Amino acid sequence: MTQFPEVMMALDLGPLDSHVGYLLRRAQLAVFADILPSLAEHDVSPADYAVLTVIDRNPGAGQSQVAETLGIQKTNFVPLIRRMEARGLVLRTPSARDRRSVALTLTPQGNALLADLHAAAQAHIERVRSHLGSAEYDSLLEPLQRLASVSRPS
Amino acid sequence: MTQFPEVMMALDLGPLDSHVGYLLRRAQLAVFADILPSLAEHDVSPADYAVLTVIDRNPGAGQSQVAETLGIQKTNFVPLIRRMEARGLVLRTPSARDRRSVALTLTPQGNALLADLHAAAQAHIERVRSHLGSAEYDSLLEPLQRLASVSRPS
DNA sequence: TATTGTTATACTCTATAACTATA
DNA sequence: TATAGTTATAGAGTATAACAATA
C-alpha cells in the first residue's frame, strides 16, 4: 500500500507533460539555469554571449544585421551594444561604404572574455550532455535546429 | 508552421548553431509563436492555459501548489488567478481543513474554454509534428522531459 | 516556527511609435 | 521610398521584501 508522502505530492500536469511547447519552455529554463551563474561571474547575459559570438564570427557586420540574426529587435539592441562598447569589449566604427551603418568588431578584451565564455559554455554543455547521455543529447540537436530555424525574422 | 522568407544573408552563428541552450530558446520562441494567436483569440496566455489545465486535472488544489507545479512564484500567481476568477473561469473557495489555503476549481465556463484551448493546442501540436516528421517529433519529447524535470521545484 | 496568500515594488525583456541621416 | 541607427516609452514577465492569518 502506498503511504502519504511527507513532501508535497506533485500535481498532475495532464496533457502538458507531453506538450512540446511546455516542455521546451521548462527545458530552456532548466538549461539556462545551469549556465547562468558562469556567465554572471563575467557580468554577461545569454544574449550578451550570443552577440559576442556572432560579432567574433562576422567581424565588421552591422548592428541591425547582428541583431536580426539573433532575433533581437534593433531598437533593443542599442543599449545592449552600447554597454559592451562602454565596457571596452566591442568597437563600433562607422562604415565607410554606407555611412548609416556601424561596423562591429571585438576588442582584444572582448576576444579574451569570449574565450573564457566559450570555455564556460563548453563545460556547461558537457554537464547537459552527461545528464542526458551522449546519444540522447546528440539526437536532440537536429530537431531543435529545425524548430529554431522557423523563428528567423523576415 | 509557416516558414518566413529569408531576405537578408544570414550571419554565421559559430558554436551557437549547436548550442543546446540557444537552440532551446529559439525553438521555444518559434513553437510559442505558432500557438500564441490561437490562445490570444480567447484572451489567454500560455501560462493561463497551463494553469487551467492543471486545475482541471487537480480540482481542489491550493494556489501555491498549482503555482509551484508550473514554476510560477506564488506572488506572481495572485494577479493571474484573480483575473481568471474575475472572468468567471475559476472558483476560489476557502479550504475547510486548512483555512489559510484557497481551493481552485474550474467553473463550467472555465471547463468549456479549456476544451476549446485543448482543441487549439492539439491542432498546434499537429502542425509542429508534421513540420518535424512524426519520428523526429516523438524522439524529441523524452529528452525534453528529462531536461524539463530538472527545473521542477524540490 | 513554518506556510498560505497577499501587497508593493523593482528589474529585465520585449514591443511600438517616431525621429535623423543616409541610401 | 527604404534602411541603419536612435530615443522614448509601454507592457509583459519575473524577482525580493514584508506582512496577516493560520498551521
Coordinates of C-alpha atoms (C1' of nucleotides) in Angstrom, one line a residue:
Chain A
M1 CA 0.0 0.0 0.0
T2 CA 1.1 3.5 -0.7
Q3 CA 1.6 5.8 2.1
F4 CA 1.1 9.6 2.0
P5 CA 4.4 11.2 1.1
E6 CA 5.8 13.7 3.6
V7 CA 6.9 16.1 0.9
M8 CA 4.3 17.8 -1.3
M9 CA 2.8 15.5 -3.9
A10 CA 3.4 16.9 -7.4
L11 CA 0.2 17.7 -9.2
D12 CA -0.8 16.0 -12.4
L13 CA 0.2 18.0 -15.5
G14 CA -2.3 16.3 -17.7
P15 CA -1.6 16.8 -21.4
L16 CA 1.1 19.3 -20.5
D17 CA 3.6 16.6 -19.7
S18 CA 3.8 15.8 -23.5
H19 CA 3.2 19.3 -24.8
V20 CA 6.2 20.3 -26.9
G21 CA 5.8 24.0 -26.1
Y22 CA 5.5 23.5 -22.4
L23 CA 8.5 21.1 -22.4
L24 CA 10.6 23.4 -24.5
R25 CA 9.9 26.2 -22.1
R26 CA 10.7 24.3 -19.0
A27 CA 13.8 22.6 -20.6
Q28 CA 15.1 26.0 -21.7
L29 CA 14.7 27.4 -18.2
A30 CA 16.5 24.5 -16.7
V31 CA 19.4 24.6 -19.2
F32 CA 19.7 28.4 -18.8
A33 CA 19.7 28.0 -15.0
D34 CA 22.8 25.8 -15.4
I35 CA 24.9 28.2 -17.4
L36 CA 23.6 31.5 -15.9
P37 CA 25.9 31.6 -12.9
S38 CA 29.0 31.1 -15.0
L39 CA 28.0 33.9 -17.3
A40 CA 27.0 36.1 -14.4
E41 CA 30.5 35.8 -13.0
H42 CA 31.6 37.8 -16.0
D43 CA 28.6 40.1 -15.8
V44 CA 27.3 38.7 -19.1
S45 CA 23.8 37.6 -20.1
P46 CA 22.9 34.8 -22.5
A47 CA 22.1 37.5 -25.1
D48 CA 25.5 39.2 -24.5
Y49 CA 27.2 35.9 -25.0
A50 CA 25.4 35.3 -28.3
V51 CA 26.2 38.8 -29.5
L52 CA 29.9 38.5 -28.8
T53 CA 30.0 35.1 -30.5
V54 CA 28.3 36.4 -33.7
I55 CA 30.5 39.5 -33.8
D56 CA 33.5 37.3 -33.5
R57 CA 32.4 35.1 -36.3
N58 CA 31.3 38.0 -38.5
P59 CA 33.7 40.9 -37.9
G60 CA 32.5 44.2 -39.5
A61 CA 28.9 43.2 -39.6
G62 CA 26.4 45.9 -38.9
Q63 CA 24.3 46.3 -35.8
S64 CA 21.0 45.5 -37.3
Q65 CA 22.4 42.5 -39.1
V66 CA 23.7 41.1 -35.8
A67 CA 20.5 41.9 -34.0
E68 CA 18.3 40.4 -36.7
T69 CA 20.4 37.2 -36.8
L70 CA 19.8 36.7 -33.1
G71 CA 16.1 37.7 -33.2
I72 CA 16.8 40.9 -31.2
Q73 CA 15.0 44.0 -32.3
K74 CA 17.4 46.7 -33.5
T75 CA 15.7 49.1 -31.0
N76 CA 16.5 46.8 -28.1
F77 CA 20.0 46.1 -29.4
V78 CA 21.1 49.7 -28.9
P79 CA 21.5 49.7 -25.1
L80 CA 23.0 46.2 -25.2
I81 CA 25.7 47.0 -27.7
R82 CA 26.4 50.4 -26.1
R83 CA 27.0 48.8 -22.8
M84 CA 29.5 46.4 -24.4
E85 CA 31.2 49.3 -26.1
A86 CA 31.4 51.1 -22.7
R87 CA 33.0 48.0 -21.2
G88 CA 35.6 48.0 -23.9
L89 CA 34.5 44.7 -25.4
V90 CA 33.3 45.9 -28.7
L91 CA 34.4 48.5 -31.2
R92 CA 31.7 50.5 -33.1
T93 CA 33.2 52.0 -36.2
P94 CA 31.2 54.0 -38.8
S95 CA 31.1 52.1 -42.0
A96 CA 32.9 53.9 -45.0
R97 CA 30.8 52.5 -47.8
D98 CA 27.5 53.0 -46.0
R99 CA 27.6 55.9 -43.7
R100 CA 24.4 54.9 -42.0
S101 CA 25.7 51.7 -40.6
V102 CA 28.1 50.9 -37.7
A103 CA 30.5 48.0 -38.2
L104 CA 31.0 45.8 -35.1
T105 CA 34.3 44.1 -34.1
L106 CA 35.6 42.7 -30.9
T107 CA 38.4 44.4 -29.0
P108 CA 41.3 42.3 -27.6
Q109 CA 39.5 42.4 -24.3
G110 CA 36.3 41.3 -25.9
N111 CA 38.1 38.4 -27.6
A112 CA 39.7 37.4 -24.3
L113 CA 36.4 37.5 -22.5
L114 CA 34.8 35.5 -25.2
A115 CA 37.4 32.8 -24.8
D116 CA 36.5 32.5 -21.1
L117 CA 32.8 32.4 -22.0
H118 CA 33.3 29.7 -24.6
A119 CA 35.2 27.6 -22.0
A120 CA 32.3 28.0 -19.5
A121 CA 29.8 27.2 -22.2
Q122 CA 31.7 24.0 -23.1
A123 CA 31.7 22.9 -19.5
H124 CA 28.0 23.6 -19.3
I125 CA 27.3 21.7 -22.5
E126 CA 29.2 18.7 -21.1
R127 CA 27.0 18.8 -18.0
V128 CA 23.9 18.8 -20.0
R129 CA 25.3 16.1 -22.3
S130 CA 26.2 13.8 -19.5
H131 CA 22.9 14.4 -17.8
L132 CA 21.0 13.2 -20.9
G133 CA 23.6 10.7 -22.2
S134 CA 25.5 11.4 -25.4
A135 CA 23.2 9.6 -27.7
E136 CA 20.0 11.3 -26.5
Y137 CA 21.8 14.7 -26.4
D138 CA 23.0 14.3 -30.0
S139 CA 19.6 13.2 -31.2
L140 CA 18.2 16.4 -29.6
L141 CA 20.2 19.0 -31.6
E142 CA 18.8 18.4 -35.2
P143 CA 15.1 18.6 -34.4
L144 CA 15.9 21.7 -32.3
Q145 CA 17.7 23.3 -35.2
R146 CA 14.7 22.6 -37.4
L147 CA 12.4 24.2 -35.0
A148 CA 14.7 27.1 -34.2
S149 CA 15.2 28.0 -37.9
V150 CA 11.5 28.8 -38.2
S151 CA 11.7 31.8 -36.0
R152 CA 14.2 33.6 -38.2
P153 CA 12.9 37.1 -38.7
S154 CA 11.6 38.1 -42.2
Chain B
M1 CA 4.2 26.1 -39.2
T2 CA 4.8 28.8 -41.8
Q3 CA 8.4 29.4 -42.9
F4 CA 9.4 33.0 -43.2
P5 CA 11.3 34.0 -46.4
E6 CA 14.9 35.0 -45.8
V7 CA 15.6 38.4 -47.2
M8 CA 18.9 39.1 -45.7
M9 CA 22.1 37.0 -45.9
A10 CA 22.3 35.2 -42.5
L11 CA 25.4 35.7 -40.5
D12 CA 27.5 32.8 -39.1
L13 CA 26.3 31.7 -35.7
G14 CA 29.5 29.8 -34.9
P15 CA 29.2 27.5 -32.0
L16 CA 25.7 28.8 -31.3
D17 CA 24.3 26.7 -34.1
S18 CA 24.8 23.6 -31.9
H19 CA 24.5 25.2 -28.5
V20 CA 21.6 23.4 -26.7
G21 CA 20.6 26.4 -24.7
Y22 CA 20.5 28.7 -27.7
L23 CA 18.6 26.2 -29.8
L24 CA 16.1 25.5 -27.0
R25 CA 15.4 29.2 -26.7
R26 CA 14.9 29.8 -30.4
A27 CA 12.9 26.6 -30.7
Q28 CA 10.7 27.6 -27.8
L29 CA 10.0 31.0 -29.3
A30 CA 9.2 29.5 -32.7
V31 CA 6.8 27.0 -31.2
F32 CA 5.1 29.6 -28.9
A33 CA 4.7 31.9 -31.9
D34 CA 2.7 29.2 -33.6
I35 CA 0.2 28.7 -30.8
L36 CA 0.1 32.2 -29.5
P37 CA -2.5 33.6 -31.9
S38 CA -4.9 30.7 -31.2
L39 CA -4.6 31.4 -27.5
A40 CA -4.9 35.1 -27.9
E41 CA -8.2 34.7 -29.7
H42 CA -9.5 33.6 -26.3
D43 CA -7.5 36.2 -24.4
V44 CA -5.4 33.5 -22.8
S45 CA -1.6 33.4 -22.3
P46 CA 0.4 30.1 -22.4
A47 CA 0.7 30.4 -18.6
D48 CA -3.1 30.8 -18.3
Y49 CA -3.6 27.7 -20.4
A50 CA -1.2 25.7 -18.3
V51 CA -2.9 26.9 -15.1
L52 CA -6.4 26.0 -16.4
T53 CA -5.1 22.5 -17.4
V54 CA -3.5 21.8 -14.0
I55 CA -6.6 23.0 -12.1
D56 CA -8.8 20.8 -14.3
R57 CA -6.6 17.7 -13.6
N58 CA -6.3 18.5 -9.9
P59 CA -9.5 20.1 -8.7
G60 CA -9.4 21.5 -5.2
A61 CA -5.6 22.0 -5.3
G62 CA -4.3 25.1 -3.5
Q63 CA -2.9 28.2 -5.2
S64 CA 0.6 27.7 -4.1
Q65 CA 0.5 24.1 -5.1
V66 CA -0.6 24.9 -8.6
A67 CA 1.8 27.8 -8.9
E68 CA 4.8 25.7 -7.7
T69 CA 3.9 22.9 -10.1
L70 CA 4.2 25.2 -13.0
G71 CA 7.3 27.1 -11.8
I72 CA 5.3 30.2 -11.1
Q73 CA 6.1 32.1 -7.9
K74 CA 3.1 32.4 -5.6
T75 CA 3.4 36.1 -5.5
N76 CA 3.1 36.4 -9.3
F77 CA 0.3 33.8 -9.3
V78 CA -2.1 36.1 -7.4
P79 CA -3.0 38.6 -10.2
L80 CA -3.1 35.7 -12.7
I81 CA -5.6 33.7 -10.8
R82 CA -7.6 36.7 -9.7
R83 CA -8.1 37.7 -13.3
M84 CA -9.4 34.2 -14.1
E85 CA -11.7 34.4 -11.2
A86 CA -12.9 37.8 -12.4
R87 CA -13.5 36.2 -15.8
G88 CA -15.6 33.5 -14.3
L89 CA -13.3 30.7 -15.3
V90 CA -12.1 29.7 -11.9
L91 CA -13.7 29.3 -8.5
R92 CA -11.6 30.2 -5.4
T93 CA -13.1 28.6 -2.4
P94 CA -11.6 28.8 1.1
S95 CA -10.4 25.4 2.2
A96 CA -12.3 23.9 5.2
R97 CA -9.4 21.8 6.6
D98 CA -6.7 24.5 6.2
R99 CA -8.2 27.9 6.5
R100 CA -5.1 29.5 5.1
S101 CA -5.4 28.0 1.7
V102 CA -7.8 28.6 -1.3
A103 CA -9.0 25.6 -3.2
L104 CA -9.1 26.1 -7.0
T105 CA -11.7 24.5 -9.3
L106 CA -12.9 25.3 -12.8
T107 CA -16.3 26.8 -13.4
P108 CA -18.4 25.3 -16.3
Q109 CA -17.2 28.3 -18.4
G110 CA -13.7 27.5 -17.5
N111 CA -14.2 23.9 -18.5
A112 CA -15.8 25.0 -21.8
L113 CA -13.0 27.4 -22.5
L114 CA -10.4 24.7 -21.7
A115 CA -12.0 22.3 -24.2
D116 CA -11.5 24.9 -26.9
L117 CA -8.0 25.6 -25.8
H118 CA -7.1 21.8 -25.8
A119 CA -8.5 21.6 -29.4
A120 CA -6.4 24.6 -30.5
A121 CA -3.4 23.0 -28.7
Q122 CA -3.9 19.7 -30.5
A123 CA -4.1 21.4 -33.9
H124 CA -0.9 23.3 -33.0
I125 CA 0.9 20.1 -31.9
E126 CA -0.1 18.5 -35.2
R127 CA 1.5 21.4 -37.1
V128 CA 4.7 21.1 -35.2
R129 CA 4.6 17.3 -35.5
S130 CA 4.1 17.4 -39.3
H131 CA 6.8 20.1 -39.6
L132 CA 9.3 17.8 -37.9
G133 CA 8.0 14.5 -39.0
S134 CA 6.4 12.1 -36.6
A135 CA 9.6 10.1 -35.8
E136 CA 11.7 13.1 -35.1
Y137 CA 8.9 14.7 -33.1
D138 CA 8.4 11.7 -30.9
S139 CA 12.2 11.4 -30.3
L140 CA 12.2 14.9 -29.1
L141 CA 9.7 14.5 -26.2
E142 CA 11.6 12.2 -23.9
P143 CA 14.9 14.2 -23.7
L144 CA 12.9 17.4 -23.3
Q145 CA 11.0 15.8 -20.3
R146 CA 14.3 14.8 -18.8
L147 CA 15.6 18.4 -19.1
A148 CA 12.4 19.9 -18.0
S149 CA 12.2 17.8 -14.9
V150 CA 15.4 19.3 -13.6
S151 CA 13.7 22.6 -13.0
R152 CA 10.9 21.1 -11.0
P153 CA 10.8 22.6 -7.6
S154 CA 12.1 20.3 -4.8
Chain C
dT1 C1' 8.4 28.5 13.6
dA2 C1' 6.6 27.5 9.0
dT3 C1' 3.2 28.0 5.4
dT4 C1' -0.7 30.3 2.5
dG5 C1' -2.0 34.1 0.4
dT6 C1' -1.2 38.9 -0.2
dT7 C1' 0.7 43.8 -1.4
dA8 C1' 4.1 46.7 -3.1
dT9 C1' 7.9 47.2 -5.8
dA10 C1' 11.8 46.8 -8.9
dC11 C1' 14.2 44.9 -12.7
dT12 C1' 14.6 42.7 -17.0
dC13 C1' 12.7 41.6 -21.7
dT14 C1' 10.2 42.7 -25.3
dA15 C1' 7.2 45.7 -28.4
dT16 C1' 5.7 50.2 -30.8
dA17 C1' 5.9 54.8 -32.5
dA18 C1' 8.5 58.4 -34.2
dC19 C1' 12.6 60.6 -35.4
dT20 C1' 17.7 61.5 -38.1
dA21 C1' 20.8 60.7 -41.6
dT22 C1' 21.8 58.4 -45.1
dA23 C1' 20.9 55.4 -49.3
Chain D
dT1 C1' 10.9 55.5 -50.6
dA2 C1' 13.6 52.4 -47.9
dT3 C1' 17.1 51.4 -44.5
dA4 C1' 20.5 51.9 -40.2
dG5 C1' 20.6 53.6 -36.0
dT6 C1' 18.4 56.1 -32.3
dT7 C1' 15.1 57.8 -28.5
dA8 C1' 11.3 57.4 -25.6
dT9 C1' 8.0 54.6 -23.7
dA10 C1' 4.8 51.0 -22.5
dG11 C1' 3.8 46.3 -21.5
dA12 C1' 4.9 41.8 -20.2
dG13 C1' 7.4 38.5 -17.1
dT14 C1' 9.9 37.7 -13.2
dA15 C1' 12.2 38.8 -8.6
dT16 C1' 12.5 40.2 -3.5
dA17 C1' 10.8 42.1 0.9
dA18 C1' 7.4 42.3 4.1
dC19 C1' 3.1 41.4 6.1
dA20 C1' -1.5 38.9 8.3
dA21 C1' -3.8 34.8 9.2
dT22 C1' -3.4 30.2 10.2
dA23 C1' -0.9 25.8 11.0

